[in-house]
CSV table of C-alpha atoms in Angstrom, one decimal:
chain,number,residue,atom,x,y,z
A,1117,UNK,CA,0.0,0.0,0.0
A,1118,UNK,CA,1.5,3.2,-1.1
A,1119,UNK,CA,-0.7,5.7,0.7
A,1120,UNK,CA,-4.0,7.5,0.4
A,1121,UNK,CA,-5.3,7.8,-3.1
A,1122,UNK,CA,-8.0,10.0,-4.6
A,1123,UNK,CA,-9.8,10.0,-7.8
A,1124,UNK,CA,-10.1,12.0,-10.0
A,1125,UNK,CA,-7.2,14.4,-9.4
A,1126,UNK,CA,-8.9,17.1,-11.3
A,1127,UNK,CA,-12.6,17.8,-12.1
A,1128,UNK,CA,-14.1,20.6,-14.1
A,1129,UNK,CA,-17.9,20.9,-14.1
A,1130,UNK,CA,-20.6,23.3,-14.9
A,1131,UNK,CA,-22.7,25.0,-12.2
A,1132,UNK,CA,-25.6,22.9,-11.2
A,1133,UNK,CA,-24.1,19.5,-12.0
A,1134,UNK,CA,-23.4,16.8,-9.4
A,1135,UNK,CA,-19.9,15.5,-8.7
A,1136,UNK,CA,-18.6,12.6,-6.8
A,1137,UNK,CA,-15.0,12.0,-5.5
A,1138,UNK,CA,-13.5,8.8,-4.3
A,1139,UNK,CA,-10.9,8.2,-1.6
A,1140,UNK,CA,-9.0,5.0,-0.9
A,1141,UNK,CA,-7.3,5.2,2.5
A,1142,UNK,CA,-4.3,3.3,3.8
A,1143,UNK,CA,-5.6,-0.2,4.2
A,1144,UNK,CA,-5.1,-0.7,7.9
A,1145,UNK,CA,-6.5,2.7,8.8
A,1146,UNK,CA,-9.9,2.7,10.4
A,1147,UNK,CA,-10.5,6.5,10.3
A,1148,UNK,CA,-11.1,8.5,7.2
A,1149,UNK,CA,-11.5,12.3,6.9
A,1150,UNK,CA,-12.6,14.8,4.3
A,1151,UNK,CA,-11.3,18.4,4.2
A,1152,UNK,CA,-11.7,21.3,1.8
A,1153,UNK,CA,-8.9,23.7,1.1
A,1154,UNK,CA,-9.1,27.0,-0.8
A,1155,UNK,CA,-6.2,29.1,-1.9
A,1156,UNK,CA,-4.3,30.7,0.9
A,1157,UNK,CA,-6.1,28.8,3.6
A,1158,UNK,CA,-5.5,25.7,5.7
A,1159,UNK,CA,-7.6,22.6,5.2
A,1160,UNK,CA,-11.1,22.9,6.6
A,1161,UNK,CA,-12.6,19.8,8.2
A,1162,UNK,CA,-15.8,18.5,6.7
A,1163,UNK,CA,-16.6,15.1,8.0
A,1164,UNK,CA,-15.0,11.8,9.2
A,1165,UNK,CA,-15.7,8.1,9.5
A,1166,UNK,CA,-14.6,5.4,11.9
A,1167,UNK,CA,-14.9,2.2,9.9
A,1168,UNK,CA,-18.3,2.7,8.2
A,1169,UNK,CA,-19.8,5.0,10.8
A,1170,UNK,CA,-19.9,8.7,10.1
A,1171,UNK,CA,-19.2,10.2,13.5
A,1172,UNK,CA,-19.1,13.8,12.6
A,1173,UNK,CA,-21.0,15.5,9.8
A,1174,UNK,CA,-22.1,18.8,11.3
A,1175,UNK,CA,-19.2,20.6,9.6
A,1176,UNK,CA,-20.4,19.7,6.1
A,1177,UNK,CA,-20.9,23.0,4.3
A,1178,UNK,CA,-24.5,22.5,3.3
A,1179,UNK,CA,-27.0,19.8,2.6
A,1180,UNK,CA,-25.7,19.6,-0.9
A,1181,UNK,CA,-22.6,17.8,0.5
A,1182,UNK,CA,-22.8,14.2,1.6
A,1183,UNK,CA,-20.3,11.4,2.2
A,1184,UNK,CA,-20.4,7.7,2.5
A,1185,UNK,CA,-18.1,4.8,3.5
A,1186,UNK,CA,-20.3,1.8,2.9
A,1187,UNK,CA,-17.9,-1.0,3.7
A,1188,UNK,CA,-15.5,0.8,5.9
A,1189,UNK,CA,-12.9,0.9,3.2
A,1190,UNK,CA,-13.1,3.6,0.4
A,1191,UNK,CA,-15.2,6.7,0.8
A,1192,UNK,CA,-17.1,9.0,-1.6
A,1193,UNK,CA,-17.9,12.6,-1.3
A,1194,UNK,CA,-20.7,14.0,-3.4
A,1195,UNK,CA,-21.6,17.6,-4.1
A,1196,UNK,CA,-25.0,18.1,-5.6
A,1197,UNK,CA,-26.0,21.2,-7.6
A,1198,UNK,CA,-22.5,22.6,-7.6
A,1199,UNK,CA,-21.9,26.3,-7.2
A,1200,UNK,CA,-18.9,28.4,-8.2
A,1201,UNK,CA,-18.0,28.7,-4.5
A,1202,UNK,CA,-17.5,25.0,-4.3
A,1203,UNK,CA,-14.3,25.4,-6.4
A,1204,UNK,CA,-11.5,24.1,-4.1
A,1205,UNK,CA,-9.1,21.3,-3.4
A,1206,UNK,CA,-10.9,18.4,-1.6
A,1207,UNK,CA,-8.5,16.4,0.5
A,1208,UNK,CA,-9.0,13.0,2.0
A,1209,UNK,CA,-6.9,11.7,5.0
A,1210,UNK,CA,-6.8,8.5,7.0
A,1211,UNK,CA,-5.4,7.5,10.4
A,1212,UNK,CA,-5.3,4.6,12.7
A,1213,UNK,CA,-7.2,5.4,15.9
A,1214,UNK,CA,-5.1,5.5,19.0
A,1215,UNK,CA,-1.8,6.0,17.2
A,1216,UNK,CA,0.1,9.3,17.7
A,1217,UNK,CA,-3.1,11.0,18.7
A,1218,UNK,CA,-4.5,10.4,15.3
A,1219,UNK,CA,-1.7,11.4,12.9
A,1220,UNK,CA,-3.4,11.8,9.6
A,1221,UNK,CA,-1.9,10.9,6.2
A,1222,UNK,CA,-3.3,12.9,3.3
A,1223,UNK,CA,-4.0,12.0,-0.2
A,1224,UNK,CA,-3.0,14.1,-3.2
A,1225,UNK,CA,-6.5,15.8,-3.4
A,1226,UNK,CA,-9.1,16.4,-6.0
A,1227,UNK,CA,-9.1,19.9,-7.5
A,1228,UNK,CA,-12.7,20.9,-8.4
A,1229,UNK,CA,-13.4,23.8,-10.8
A,1230,UNK,CA,-17.0,24.9,-11.2
A,1231,UNK,CA,-17.6,27.0,-14.2
B,1303,UNK,CA,-14.8,28.9,19.8
B,1304,UNK,CA,-11.9,27.7,17.8
B,1305,UNK,CA,-9.0,29.8,16.6
B,1306,UNK,CA,-5.6,29.0,15.3
B,1307,UNK,CA,-3.3,32.0,14.6
B,1308,UNK,CA,0.1,31.9,12.8
B,1309,UNK,CA,2.0,34.4,10.7
B,1310,UNK,CA,1.1,34.6,7.1
B,1311,UNK,CA,4.5,34.8,5.6
B,1312,UNK,CA,8.2,34.6,6.7
B,1313,UNK,CA,11.5,34.8,4.8
B,1314,UNK,CA,14.9,33.4,5.7
B,1315,UNK,CA,18.2,32.6,4.1
B,1316,UNK,CA,19.8,29.2,3.5
B,1317,UNK,CA,21.6,27.9,6.5
B,1318,UNK,CA,19.7,30.0,9.0
B,1319,UNK,CA,17.2,29.1,11.7
B,1320,UNK,CA,13.6,30.1,11.7
B,1321,UNK,CA,10.8,29.8,14.3
B,1322,UNK,CA,7.2,29.7,13.2
B,1323,UNK,CA,4.8,30.5,16.1
B,1324,UNK,CA,1.3,29.3,16.5
B,1325,UNK,CA,-1.4,30.2,19.1
B,1326,UNK,CA,-4.6,28.3,19.5
B,1327,UNK,CA,-7.9,28.3,21.3
B,1328,UNK,CA,-9.7,25.0,20.8
B,1329,UNK,CA,-12.2,23.1,22.9
B,1330,UNK,CA,-11.3,19.5,23.6
B,1331,UNK,CA,-7.7,20.0,22.8
B,1332,UNK,CA,-5.7,16.8,22.5
B,1333,UNK,CA,-2.5,17.7,20.8
B,1334,UNK,CA,-0.8,20.0,18.3
B,1335,UNK,CA,0.4,18.9,14.8
B,1336,UNK,CA,2.6,20.6,12.3
B,1337,UNK,CA,2.3,19.8,8.6
B,1338,UNK,CA,4.4,20.9,5.6
B,1339,UNK,CA,2.7,21.6,2.3
B,1340,UNK,CA,4.4,22.4,-0.9
B,1341,UNK,CA,2.4,24.3,-3.5
B,1342,UNK,CA,-0.1,22.1,-5.3
B,1343,UNK,CA,0.7,19.1,-3.0
B,1344,UNK,CA,-1.0,17.4,0.0
B,1345,UNK,CA,0.1,18.3,3.5
B,1346,UNK,CA,2.8,15.9,5.0
B,1347,UNK,CA,3.3,15.3,8.7
B,1348,UNK,CA,6.2,16.9,10.5
B,1349,UNK,CA,5.6,16.7,14.2
B,1350,UNK,CA,3.1,16.1,17.0
B,1351,UNK,CA,3.1,17.4,20.6
B,1352,UNK,CA,0.6,16.4,23.2
B,1353,UNK,CA,2.6,17.2,26.4
B,1354,UNK,CA,4.4,20.4,27.2
B,1355,UNK,CA,8.0,20.6,26.0
B,1356,UNK,CA,10.2,20.2,23.0
B,1357,UNK,CA,10.2,17.4,20.5
B,1358,UNK,CA,13.2,17.2,18.3
B,1359,UNK,CA,13.3,15.4,14.9
B,1360,UNK,CA,16.4,16.1,12.9
B,1361,UNK,CA,16.5,19.6,11.6
B,1362,UNK,CA,12.9,20.2,12.8
B,1363,UNK,CA,11.8,20.7,16.4
B,1364,UNK,CA,8.4,21.6,17.8
B,1365,UNK,CA,7.4,23.0,21.2
B,1366,UNK,CA,4.1,23.1,23.1
B,1367,UNK,CA,2.8,25.0,26.1
B,1368,UNK,CA,-0.7,23.9,26.8
B,1369,UNK,CA,-1.2,26.5,29.6
B,1370,UNK,CA,-0.4,29.3,27.2
B,1371,UNK,CA,-2.1,27.8,24.1
B,1372,UNK,CA,1.2,28.2,22.2
B,1373,UNK,CA,3.4,26.2,20.0
B,1374,UNK,CA,6.3,26.8,17.7
B,1375,UNK,CA,8.1,25.0,14.9
B,1376,UNK,CA,11.9,25.5,14.7
B,1377,UNK,CA,13.7,24.8,11.4
B,1378,UNK,CA,17.5,24.7,11.5
B,1379,UNK,CA,20.0,24.7,8.7
B,1380,UNK,CA,17.5,25.9,6.3
B,1381,UNK,CA,17.6,24.6,2.7
B,1382,UNK,CA,15.9,25.9,-0.4
B,1383,UNK,CA,13.6,22.8,-0.4
B,1384,UNK,CA,12.2,24.0,2.9
B,1385,UNK,CA,10.3,26.8,1.1
B,1386,UNK,CA,6.7,25.7,1.7
B,1387,UNK,CA,3.6,26.4,3.7
B,1388,UNK,CA,3.7,25.3,7.3
B,1389,UNK,CA,0.4,24.4,8.9
B,1390,UNK,CA,-0.3,24.4,12.6
B,1391,UNK,CA,-3.3,22.2,13.5
B,1392,UNK,CA,-5.0,21.5,16.9
B,1393,UNK,CA,-6.4,18.0,17.3
B,1394,UNK,CA,-9.8,18.0,18.8
B,1395,UNK,CA,-10.5,14.7,20.6
B,1396,UNK,CA,-13.3,12.8,18.9
B,1397,UNK,CA,-13.3,14.9,15.8
B,1398,UNK,CA,-10.4,16.0,13.6
B,1399,UNK,CA,-7.7,18.5,13.0
B,1400,UNK,CA,-8.4,22.2,13.1
B,1401,UNK,CA,-5.9,24.0,10.9
B,1402,UNK,CA,-4.5,27.5,10.9
B,1403,UNK,CA,-4.2,29.3,7.6
B,1404,UNK,CA,-0.6,28.3,7.2
B,1405,UNK,CA,2.7,30.2,7.2
B,1406,UNK,CA,4.4,30.6,3.8
B,1407,UNK,CA,8.1,30.3,4.3
B,1408,UNK,CA,10.4,31.5,1.5
B,1409,UNK,CA,14.1,30.5,1.7
B,1410,UNK,CA,16.6,32.4,-0.4
B,1411,UNK,CA,20.2,31.8,-1.2
């Protein structure tokens, strides 16, 4: 396992379309996180899973955002009815609960551009 | 509330030492992380402090004072490749990392 992977790396879409991103964590990690990062800012926490349970989702930016991790392995983040303000880098990270206070390993990100 | 403050930009020369400060106010605080992020890339882990004191790791060291809500990252023997954004992040128990906006460090020869 070479680390956290994300697909696609880049996505260009038109306003109003739905988009879905995938994240594959490090295989032995039971926690998976989604962040959003805009230019000049640090990553902003959106949601996280422990195994298949979504333990925190109050930070999702609106009800247009949703995430799943159906079998406790890969996860998807969906944005419905995209808006130009959704343009950002979407980062996924994974960690093993109990190790180093939750040191998180980040994937390369999916850069979303909404036209 | 939650607040992470760090300087926006810093400059230094090769071979020098630089200290990047971070102050935080976070409920449920359970540790302080530093990440490095090169432009267009994902953040990579540098250090983690949960107890007060200094943690040294090669050219990088990190310090934490929980009572003061303060941390710093110390980079020694700076190299050009250290030019990057340095992110301070407070770990909230039971949730996730709360990041600051990052400090962009420029190292010149």
